[in-house]
Tab-separated table of C-alpha atoms and ligand atoms in Angstrom:
chain	number	residue	atom	x	y	z
X	1	MET	CA	-26.243	36.158	-25.225
X	2	THR	CA	-25.802	38.568	-22.297
X	3	THR	CA	-26.068	37.654	-18.639
X	4	VAL	CA	-27.266	40.542	-16.497
X	5	THR	CA	-27.309	41.029	-12.749
X	6	SER	CA	-30.263	43.416	-12.478
X	7	TRP	CA	-32.768	40.555	-12.163
X	8	PRO	CA	-33.143	38.767	-8.799
X	9	CYS	CA	-31.812	35.525	-10.281
X	10	ALA	CA	-29.762	34.251	-13.207
X	11	ALA	CA	-31.061	35.757	-16.442
X	12	LEU	CA	-30.325	35.336	-20.131
X	13	HIS	CA	-31.001	37.892	-22.824
X	14	HIS	CA	-32.352	36.550	-26.128
X	15	ALA	CA	-32.310	32.953	-24.957
X	16	GLU	CA	-33.199	30.252	-27.455
X	17	LEU	CA	-36.462	28.522	-26.570
X	18	SER	CA	-36.725	25.765	-29.188
X	19	ILE	CA	-34.060	23.693	-27.394
X	20	ARG	CA	-36.073	24.041	-24.207
X	21	THR	CA	-39.182	22.431	-25.705
X	22	THR	CA	-39.805	18.893	-26.920
X	23	MET	CA	-41.271	20.153	-30.231
X	24	ARG	CA	-37.998	21.961	-30.989
X	25	VAL	CA	-39.589	24.908	-32.787
X	26	GLY	CA	-39.758	28.604	-32.018
X	27	GLY	CA	-37.583	31.626	-31.510
X	28	VAL	CA	-35.982	33.390	-28.584
X	29	ALA	CA	-37.176	34.932	-25.336
X	30	GLU	CA	-36.293	38.569	-24.861
X	31	TRP	CA	-35.486	37.607	-21.248
X	32	LEU	CA	-35.219	34.167	-19.722
X	33	LEU	CA	-35.073	34.169	-15.919
X	34	GLU	CA	-33.740	31.116	-14.107
X	35	PRO	CA	-34.718	31.156	-10.412
X	36	ALA	CA	-33.178	28.372	-8.336
X	37	THR	CA	-35.485	28.466	-5.271
X	38	PRO	CA	-39.203	29.137	-4.689
X	39	GLU	CA	-38.225	32.469	-3.088
X	40	GLU	CA	-36.258	33.459	-6.205
X	41	LEU	CA	-39.215	32.376	-8.323
X	42	ALA	CA	-41.478	34.729	-6.357
X	43	LYS	CA	-38.966	37.560	-6.734
X	44	ALA	CA	-38.603	36.883	-10.462
X	45	ILE	CA	-42.394	37.116	-10.898
X	46	THR	CA	-42.508	40.404	-8.985
X	47	ALA	CA	-39.532	41.830	-10.881
X	48	ALA	CA	-41.057	40.933	-14.252
X	49	ARG	CA	-44.353	42.570	-13.267
X	50	GLU	CA	-42.511	45.676	-12.071
X	51	GLN	CA	-40.934	45.921	-15.537
X	52	GLY	CA	-44.440	45.778	-17.025
X	53	PHE	CA	-44.312	42.163	-18.209
X	54	VAL	CA	-46.676	39.277	-17.491
X	55	PRO	CA	-44.159	36.461	-17.203
X	56	ARG	CA	-44.676	33.211	-19.067
X	57	ILE	CA	-43.744	30.100	-17.117
X	58	LEU	CA	-41.716	27.421	-18.839
X	59	GLY	CA	-41.517	23.917	-17.397
X	60	GLY	CA	-40.167	21.071	-19.511
X	61	GLY	CA	-41.718	22.581	-22.647
X	62	ALA	CA	-43.402	19.238	-23.359
X	63	ASN	CA	-46.870	20.616	-24.058
X	64	LEU	CA	-45.890	23.889	-25.642
X	65	ILE	CA	-45.427	25.439	-29.058
X	66	VAL	CA	-43.364	28.599	-29.059
X	67	ASP	CA	-43.824	31.015	-31.947
X	68	ASP	CA	-40.999	31.908	-34.341
X	69	GLY	CA	-39.137	35.189	-33.799
X	70	VAL	CA	-38.548	37.151	-30.619
X	71	LEU	CA	-40.972	36.665	-27.730
X	72	PRO	CA	-41.116	40.059	-26.059
X	73	GLY	CA	-40.970	40.238	-22.274
X	74	VAL	CA	-40.024	37.636	-19.735
X	75	VAL	CA	-40.054	33.866	-19.683
X	76	ILE	CA	-39.318	32.247	-16.328
X	77	THR	CA	-37.986	28.707	-16.456
X	78	THR	CA	-38.390	26.341	-13.508
X	79	ALA	CA	-35.530	24.143	-14.731
X	80	ARG	CA	-33.269	25.072	-11.800
X	81	LEU	CA	-35.907	24.357	-9.126
X	82	GLN	CA	-34.416	20.950	-8.555
X	83	ARG	CA	-35.118	19.657	-5.088
X	84	LEU	CA	-36.950	16.563	-3.973
X	85	PHE	CA	-37.635	15.944	-0.282
X	86	ARG	CA	-39.261	13.370	1.951
X	87	VAL	CA	-41.246	14.466	4.971
X	88	ASP	CA	-39.464	13.947	8.311
X	89	PRO	CA	-41.476	11.189	10.057
X	90	ARG	CA	-40.599	12.473	13.562
X	91	SER	CA	-41.464	16.145	13.251
X	92	GLY	CA	-43.817	16.155	10.290
X	93	GLU	CA	-41.632	18.934	8.900
X	94	GLU	CA	-40.210	18.835	5.435
X	95	LEU	CA	-36.584	17.789	5.653
X	96	SER	CA	-34.507	20.934	5.694
X	97	GLU	CA	-31.837	19.410	3.519
X	98	GLY	CA	-32.874	19.184	-0.092
X	99	LEU	CA	-31.907	16.316	-2.315
X	100	THR	CA	-30.617	17.274	-5.703
X	101	ASP	CA	-31.400	15.242	-8.789
X	102	ALA	CA	-28.120	13.360	-8.544
X	103	GLN	CA	-28.707	12.577	-4.884
X	104	THR	CA	-32.233	11.248	-5.008
X	105	GLY	CA	-31.015	7.847	-3.881
X	106	ARG	CA	-31.304	9.366	-0.412
X	107	VAL	CA	-35.028	9.770	-0.793
X	108	GLY	CA	-35.058	6.130	0.339
X	109	ALA	CA	-33.084	6.784	3.558
X	110	ILE	CA	-36.297	6.900	5.655
X	111	PRO	CA	-38.099	3.503	5.789
X	112	ARG	CA	-40.337	3.239	2.752
X	113	ASP	CA	-43.466	2.492	4.772
X	114	VAL	CA	-43.203	5.681	6.854
X	115	ASP	CA	-44.968	8.818	5.594
X	116	LEU	CA	-45.577	8.119	1.935
X	117	ARG	CA	-45.059	11.655	0.747
X	118	LEU	CA	-42.612	13.508	-1.468
X	119	VAL	CA	-42.148	17.252	-1.620
X	120	ALA	CA	-41.090	18.213	-5.128
X	121	TRP	CA	-40.028	21.605	-6.365
X	122	ALA	CA	-41.538	22.624	-9.674
X	123	GLY	CA	-38.496	21.768	-11.803
X	124	ILE	CA	-38.191	18.102	-10.808
X	125	SER	CA	-38.977	16.030	-13.883
X	126	LEU	CA	-42.091	13.858	-14.008
X	127	PRO	CA	-39.956	10.823	-14.988
X	128	LYS	CA	-37.904	11.416	-11.802
X	129	ILE	CA	-41.102	11.322	-9.719
X	130	VAL	CA	-42.215	8.134	-11.486
X	131	SER	CA	-38.854	6.396	-10.993
X	132	THR	CA	-38.498	7.516	-7.347
X	133	ALA	CA	-41.989	6.251	-6.490
X	134	ALA	CA	-41.246	2.960	-8.265
X	135	ARG	CA	-38.008	2.509	-6.319
X	136	LEU	CA	-39.896	3.052	-3.073
X	137	GLY	CA	-42.724	0.741	-4.160
X	138	TRP	CA	-45.257	3.549	-3.903
X	139	ARG	CA	-48.368	3.365	-6.049
X	140	GLY	CA	-49.977	6.372	-7.733
X	141	VAL	CA	-47.905	7.750	-10.608
X	142	GLU	CA	-46.880	4.673	-12.575
X	143	GLY	CA	-49.578	5.633	-15.104
X	144	LEU	CA	-47.499	8.682	-15.963
X	145	VAL	CA	-44.577	6.606	-17.137
X	146	GLY	CA	-43.144	8.036	-20.354
X	147	VAL	CA	-44.787	11.438	-19.853
X	148	PRO	CA	-42.115	14.156	-20.153
X	149	GLY	CA	-42.178	17.536	-18.424
X	150	GLN	CA	-41.813	18.798	-14.889
X	151	VAL	CA	-43.840	18.811	-11.680
X	152	GLY	CA	-45.018	22.417	-12.226
X	153	GLY	CA	-46.176	21.632	-15.755
X	154	GLY	CA	-47.780	18.401	-14.552
X	155	VAL	CA	-49.729	20.366	-11.932
X	156	ALA	CA	-50.721	23.103	-14.408
X	157	MET	CA	-51.810	20.633	-17.105
X	158	ASN	CA	-53.032	17.825	-14.816
X	159	ALA	CA	-51.020	15.482	-17.006
X	160	GLY	CA	-52.312	11.963	-17.299
X	161	GLY	CA	-54.216	9.456	-19.356
X	162	ARG	CA	-56.006	6.140	-19.172
X	163	TRP	CA	-54.038	4.996	-16.122
X	164	GLY	CA	-54.532	8.101	-13.977
X	165	ASP	CA	-53.787	11.801	-13.648
X	166	PHE	CA	-51.020	13.659	-11.842
X	167	TRP	CA	-53.435	15.349	-9.453
X	168	ASP	CA	-54.421	11.862	-8.184
X	169	VAL	CA	-51.256	12.052	-6.043
X	170	VAL	CA	-51.175	15.790	-5.309
X	171	GLU	CA	-51.994	16.548	-1.684
X	172	ARG	CA	-51.324	20.302	-1.880
X	173	VAL	CA	-49.376	22.824	-3.890
X	174	LEU	CA	-47.344	25.891	-3.043
X	175	LEU	CA	-48.478	28.704	-5.313
X	176	ILE	CA	-47.279	32.222	-6.097
X	177	ASP	CA	-49.601	35.000	-7.168
X	178	ALA	CA	-48.941	38.026	-9.400
X	179	GLU	CA	-47.705	40.069	-6.429
X	180	GLY	CA	-45.173	37.396	-5.502
X	181	ARG	CA	-47.149	36.180	-2.480
X	182	MET	CA	-46.762	32.499	-1.621
X	183	PHE	CA	-49.592	30.396	-0.266
X	184	GLU	CA	-50.676	26.770	-0.125
X	185	ARG	CA	-53.737	25.251	-1.694
X	186	THR	CA	-55.049	21.749	-1.092
X	187	LYS	CA	-56.314	19.486	-3.837
X	188	ALA	CA	-59.921	20.049	-2.740
X	189	GLU	CA	-59.434	23.823	-2.952
X	190	SER	CA	-57.775	23.515	-6.369
X	191	ASN	CA	-60.530	21.454	-7.992
X	192	PRO	CA	-58.439	20.158	-10.925
X	193	SER	CA	-60.183	18.865	-14.035
X	194	TYR	CA	-59.317	17.092	-17.295
X	195	ARG	CA	-55.906	18.439	-18.413
X	196	ASN	CA	-56.388	21.517	-16.282
X	197	GLY	CA	-54.924	22.153	-12.843
X	198	GLN	CA	-57.053	25.316	-12.638
X	199	LEU	CA	-54.068	27.506	-11.769
X	200	GLY	CA	-55.143	30.508	-13.830
X	201	GLU	CA	-52.336	33.050	-13.484
X	202	LEU	CA	-50.897	31.384	-10.386
X	203	VAL	CA	-47.479	29.774	-10.548
X	204	CYS	CA	-46.714	26.430	-8.925
X	205	ALA	CA	-43.485	26.498	-6.916
X	206	SER	CA	-43.735	23.017	-5.415
X	207	ALA	CA	-46.111	20.182	-4.677
X	208	VAL	CA	-46.619	17.684	-1.872
X	209	LEU	CA	-47.330	14.296	-3.420
X	210	LYS	CA	-48.962	11.460	-1.508
X	211	PHE	CA	-48.731	7.810	-2.521
X	212	GLU	CA	-49.985	4.386	-1.430
X	213	LEU	CA	-47.797	1.533	-0.286
X	214	ASP	CA	-47.369	-1.366	-2.671
X	215	ALA	CA	-44.730	-3.965	-3.517
X	216	VAL	CA	-41.723	-2.528	-5.384
X	217	ALA	CA	-41.913	-5.287	-8.002
X	218	ALA	CA	-45.636	-4.690	-8.593
X	219	VAL	CA	-45.195	-0.942	-9.158
X	220	LYS	CA	-42.237	-1.515	-11.481
X	221	GLU	CA	-44.106	-4.189	-13.408
X	222	ARG	CA	-47.122	-1.930	-13.971
X	223	GLY	CA	-44.794	0.855	-15.105
X	224	ARG	CA	-43.111	-1.481	-17.604
X	225	GLU	CA	-46.471	-2.648	-18.916
X	226	TYR	CA	-47.819	0.896	-19.350
X	227	LEU	CA	-44.623	2.105	-21.006
X	228	LEU	CA	-44.723	-0.726	-23.493
X	229	ALA	CA	-48.338	0.078	-24.336
X	230	LYS	CA	-47.573	3.818	-24.673
X	231	ASN	CA	-44.530	3.237	-26.879
X	232	GLN	CA	-46.590	1.146	-29.261
X	233	VAL	CA	-49.125	3.873	-30.005
X	234	GLN	CA	-47.272	7.179	-29.578
X	235	PRO	CA	-44.230	8.590	-31.419
X	236	VAL	CA	-42.355	8.922	-28.106
X	237	THR	CA	-38.857	9.174	-29.577
X	238	GLU	CA	-39.717	11.961	-32.032
X	239	TRP	CA	-39.971	15.715	-31.517
X	240	SER	CA	-43.552	16.560	-30.584
X	241	ALA	CA	-45.557	18.424	-27.948
X	242	GLY	CA	-47.659	15.436	-26.926
X	243	CYS	CA	-51.375	15.457	-27.695
X	244	VAL	CA	-52.375	18.461	-29.759
X	245	PHE	CA	-56.103	18.364	-28.965
X	246	LYS	CA	-58.101	17.446	-25.894
X	247	ASN	CA	-60.369	14.463	-26.288
X	248	PRO	CA	-63.886	15.805	-26.945
X	249	PRO	CA	-66.749	15.029	-24.556
X	250	LYS	CA	-68.049	11.517	-25.334
X	251	GLU	CA	-71.548	12.675	-26.275
X	252	LEU	CA	-70.186	15.098	-28.923
X	253	ALA	CA	-67.988	12.607	-30.735
X	254	GLU	CA	-69.704	9.264	-30.156
X	255	GLY	CA	-66.898	8.263	-27.818
X	256	ARG	CA	-64.178	8.841	-30.383
X	257	SER	CA	-60.864	10.288	-29.153
X	258	ALA	CA	-59.272	13.275	-30.883
X	259	GLY	CA	-56.675	10.955	-32.432
X	260	ARG	CA	-59.358	8.628	-33.777
X	261	LEU	CA	-61.279	11.564	-35.329
X	262	VAL	CA	-58.122	12.807	-37.063
X	263	GLU	CA	-57.425	9.295	-38.326
X	264	GLN	CA	-60.997	8.791	-39.557
X	265	CYS	CA	-60.746	12.046	-41.499
X	266	GLY	CA	-57.716	10.603	-43.326
X	267	LEU	CA	-55.342	13.220	-41.926
X	268	LYS	CA	-52.548	10.992	-40.619
X	269	GLY	CA	-49.387	11.702	-42.573
X	270	ARG	CA	-50.593	15.137	-43.676
X	271	THR	CA	-47.701	17.619	-43.794
X	272	ARG	CA	-46.921	21.286	-43.733
X	273	GLY	CA	-43.267	22.087	-44.302
X	274	ASP	CA	-41.358	19.694	-42.071
X	275	ALA	CA	-44.284	19.172	-39.686
X	276	ILE	CA	-46.337	15.998	-40.078
X	277	VAL	CA	-49.411	14.480	-38.448
X	278	SER	CA	-47.858	11.348	-36.969
X	279	PRO	CA	-48.688	8.235	-39.004
X	280	LEU	CA	-48.621	6.387	-35.643
X	281	HIS	CA	-51.020	8.595	-33.654
X	282	GLY	CA	-53.438	11.113	-35.165
X	283	ASN	CA	-53.273	13.456	-32.184
X	284	PHE	CA	-49.502	13.985	-32.406
X	285	ILE	CA	-47.781	16.421	-34.750
X	286	VAL	CA	-44.109	15.652	-35.226
X	287	ASN	CA	-41.252	17.946	-36.202
X	288	ARG	CA	-39.232	15.911	-38.702
X	289	GLY	CA	-36.211	18.154	-38.135
X	290	LYS	CA	-36.607	21.537	-39.784
X	291	ALA	CA	-40.206	22.507	-39.008
X	292	THR	CA	-40.958	26.058	-37.950
X	293	ALA	CA	-43.611	27.077	-35.460
X	294	ALA	CA	-45.565	28.470	-38.420
X	295	ASP	CA	-45.549	25.006	-40.065
X	296	VAL	CA	-46.836	23.361	-36.890
X	297	LEU	CA	-49.478	25.988	-36.147
X	298	THR	CA	-50.799	26.002	-39.723
X	299	LEU	CA	-51.022	22.208	-39.664
X	300	ILE	CA	-52.939	22.300	-36.366
X	301	GLU	CA	-55.407	24.776	-37.845
X	302	ASP	CA	-55.757	22.711	-40.967
X	303	VAL	CA	-56.472	19.514	-38.995
X	304	HIS	CA	-58.922	21.339	-36.744
X	305	ASP	CA	-60.848	22.793	-39.700
X	306	ARG	CA	-61.026	19.505	-41.607
X	307	VAL	CA	-62.231	17.552	-38.586
X	308	LEU	CA	-64.884	20.211	-37.980
X	309	GLU	CA	-65.959	20.156	-41.609
X	310	LYS	CA	-66.161	16.358	-41.826
X	311	THR	CA	-67.482	15.421	-38.370
X	312	GLY	CA	-68.913	18.602	-36.859
X	313	VAL	CA	-66.598	18.199	-33.833
X	314	ASP	CA	-64.870	21.420	-32.797
X	315	LEU	CA	-61.621	20.080	-31.292
X	316	GLN	CA	-60.080	22.189	-28.523
X	317	ARG	CA	-56.315	22.533	-28.293
X	318	GLU	CA	-54.532	20.838	-25.404
X	319	VAL	CA	-51.063	22.182	-26.302
X	320	LYS	CA	-50.302	25.700	-25.186
X	321	VAL	CA	-49.161	28.209	-27.792
X	322	TRP	CA	-46.957	31.198	-27.018
X	323	ARG	CA	-47.427	33.849	-29.709
X	324	ALA	CA	-44.611	36.319	-30.357
G	401	LIG	C1	-43.866	12.281	-26.224
G	401	LIG	C2	-44.843	12.994	-25.317
G	401	LIG	C3	-45.794	12.246	-24.647
G	401	LIG	C4	-46.712	12.889	-23.810
G	401	LIG	N1	-47.654	12.142	-23.169
G	401	LIG	C5	-48.556	12.754	-22.366
G	401	LIG	C6	-49.559	11.992	-21.689
G	401	LIG	O1	-49.628	10.779	-21.787
G	401	LIG	N2	-50.441	12.673	-20.904
G	401	LIG	C7	-50.387	14.047	-20.746
G	401	LIG	O2	-51.208	14.623	-20.028
G	401	LIG	N3	-49.446	14.774	-21.378
G	401	LIG	C8	-48.543	14.168	-22.187
G	401	LIG	N4	-47.600	14.927	-22.826
G	401	LIG	C9	-47.589	16.381	-22.631
G	401	LIG	C10	-46.720	16.847	-21.449
G	401	LIG	O3	-45.790	15.844	-21.099
G	401	LIG	C11	-47.541	17.216	-20.217
G	401	LIG	O4	-48.555	18.150	-20.520
G	401	LIG	C12	-46.666	17.827	-19.115
G	401	LIG	O5	-47.438	17.980	-17.946
G	401	LIG	C13	-46.123	19.192	-19.506
G	401	LIG	O6	-45.258	19.619	-18.475
G	401	LIG	P1	-44.129	20.700	-18.784
G	401	LIG	O7	-43.373	20.926	-17.526
G	401	LIG	O8	-43.341	20.290	-19.963
G	401	LIG	O9	-45.012	21.985	-19.113
G	401	LIG	P2	-44.751	23.074	-20.250
G	401	LIG	O10	-44.958	22.444	-21.589
G	401	LIG	O11	-43.463	23.754	-20.006
G	401	LIG	O12	-45.938	24.087	-19.953
G	401	LIG	C14	-47.278	23.714	-20.217
G	401	LIG	C15	-48.194	24.771	-19.592
G	401	LIG	O13	-48.040	24.733	-18.171
G	401	LIG	C16	-47.623	26.016	-17.683
G	401	LIG	N5	-46.673	25.790	-16.579
G	401	LIG	C17	-45.515	25.101	-16.619
G	401	LIG	N6	-44.927	25.104	-15.407
G	401	LIG	C18	-45.735	25.836	-14.588
G	401	LIG	C19	-45.675	26.202	-13.228
G	401	LIG	N7	-44.647	25.847	-12.432
G	401	LIG	N8	-46.690	26.957	-12.719
G	401	LIG	C20	-47.728	27.340	-13.503
G	401	LIG	N9	-47.830	27.031	-14.795
G	401	LIG	C21	-46.849	26.276	-15.341
G	401	LIG	C22	-46.947	26.701	-18.861
G	401	LIG	O14	-46.964	28.103	-18.706
G	401	LIG	C23	-47.826	26.210	-19.995
G	401	LIG	O15	-49.013	26.963	-20.051
G	401	LIG	C24	-46.660	14.293	-23.659
G	401	LIG	C25	-45.686	15.042	-24.330
G	401	LIG	C26	-44.782	14.395	-25.152
G	401	LIG	C27	-43.753	15.208	-25.865
């Protein structure tokens, strides 16, 4: 692997992507750029475009299947965008001093009942947001307990489930367009929908998250309860990319979820190479260790086609796929 200095931030040539996703399949990125600030992120986007590439944005890789082989062009990872702030209660300004992951204990330095907002750069992990809010006794994201990924990916995907969605707590986002221009957009302007933050080609650099005051013990207790429930029905400790398909509209599938449809079609446990439809949850495909992207993608197609054939429901993919 070669590190070059011609990009406006740290960059790796032929960087392995499988280790940067939770499914653990796929090949290498021709270029992997690693900006460490929103400004570097904007410059990285501009630089990639100037080289003729439309950059792909990698968060925690928790809802992503990367193809085998070499992915031409540029992938930009948000992994180094690691700052979490509280809003200064006196000035209303974001605190100028950022708090790194290891320092987030200081997020609690301002009284917990004053300005219930966090400013999170795109690379802060969703579990870090959940645990910080729980420590402060702030309600709003405990339903996302056990959901991997980062703030940027959570915004892009509107991650969530039966206990709420990430955009429930998003007040506004800082976005970057294809020309590297930064601008803010409020939640109302963004109009997020089911598993879709409606970003299009825009890149999320950071988000202002707004919570509601609650008792610390109550927030922690709800988190524990939800995590227990999630762990019982999802293969959370195995390599997967989360839910493969979106749940279909109720009227099209008689209220059945994608997982239930897969199960009813007898497809749980179906395999392709080392990829398997989870015996625990029909909407999860698990890499048992040596699966390739081709195994996973063929199995997804197979499941889709069989569900369509047997039930008439045309399942839409939730996971993103990056083709080589
Ligand atoms: C075990 C497990 C359980 C899960 N449970 C849930 C669940 O309960 N609910 C749920 O909704 N999801 C769930 N997921 C899926 C995943 O956690 C979420 O979709 C999460 O939001 C993905 O975030 P990420 O940072 O990993 O995004 P990635 O997988 O890296 O990217 C996903 C998409 O978002 C885009 N993206 C990423 N960052 C940015 C950015 N900064 N700006 C613009 N676009 C960006 C990428 O280009 C890609 O198109 C689960 C996954 C696993 C493995």
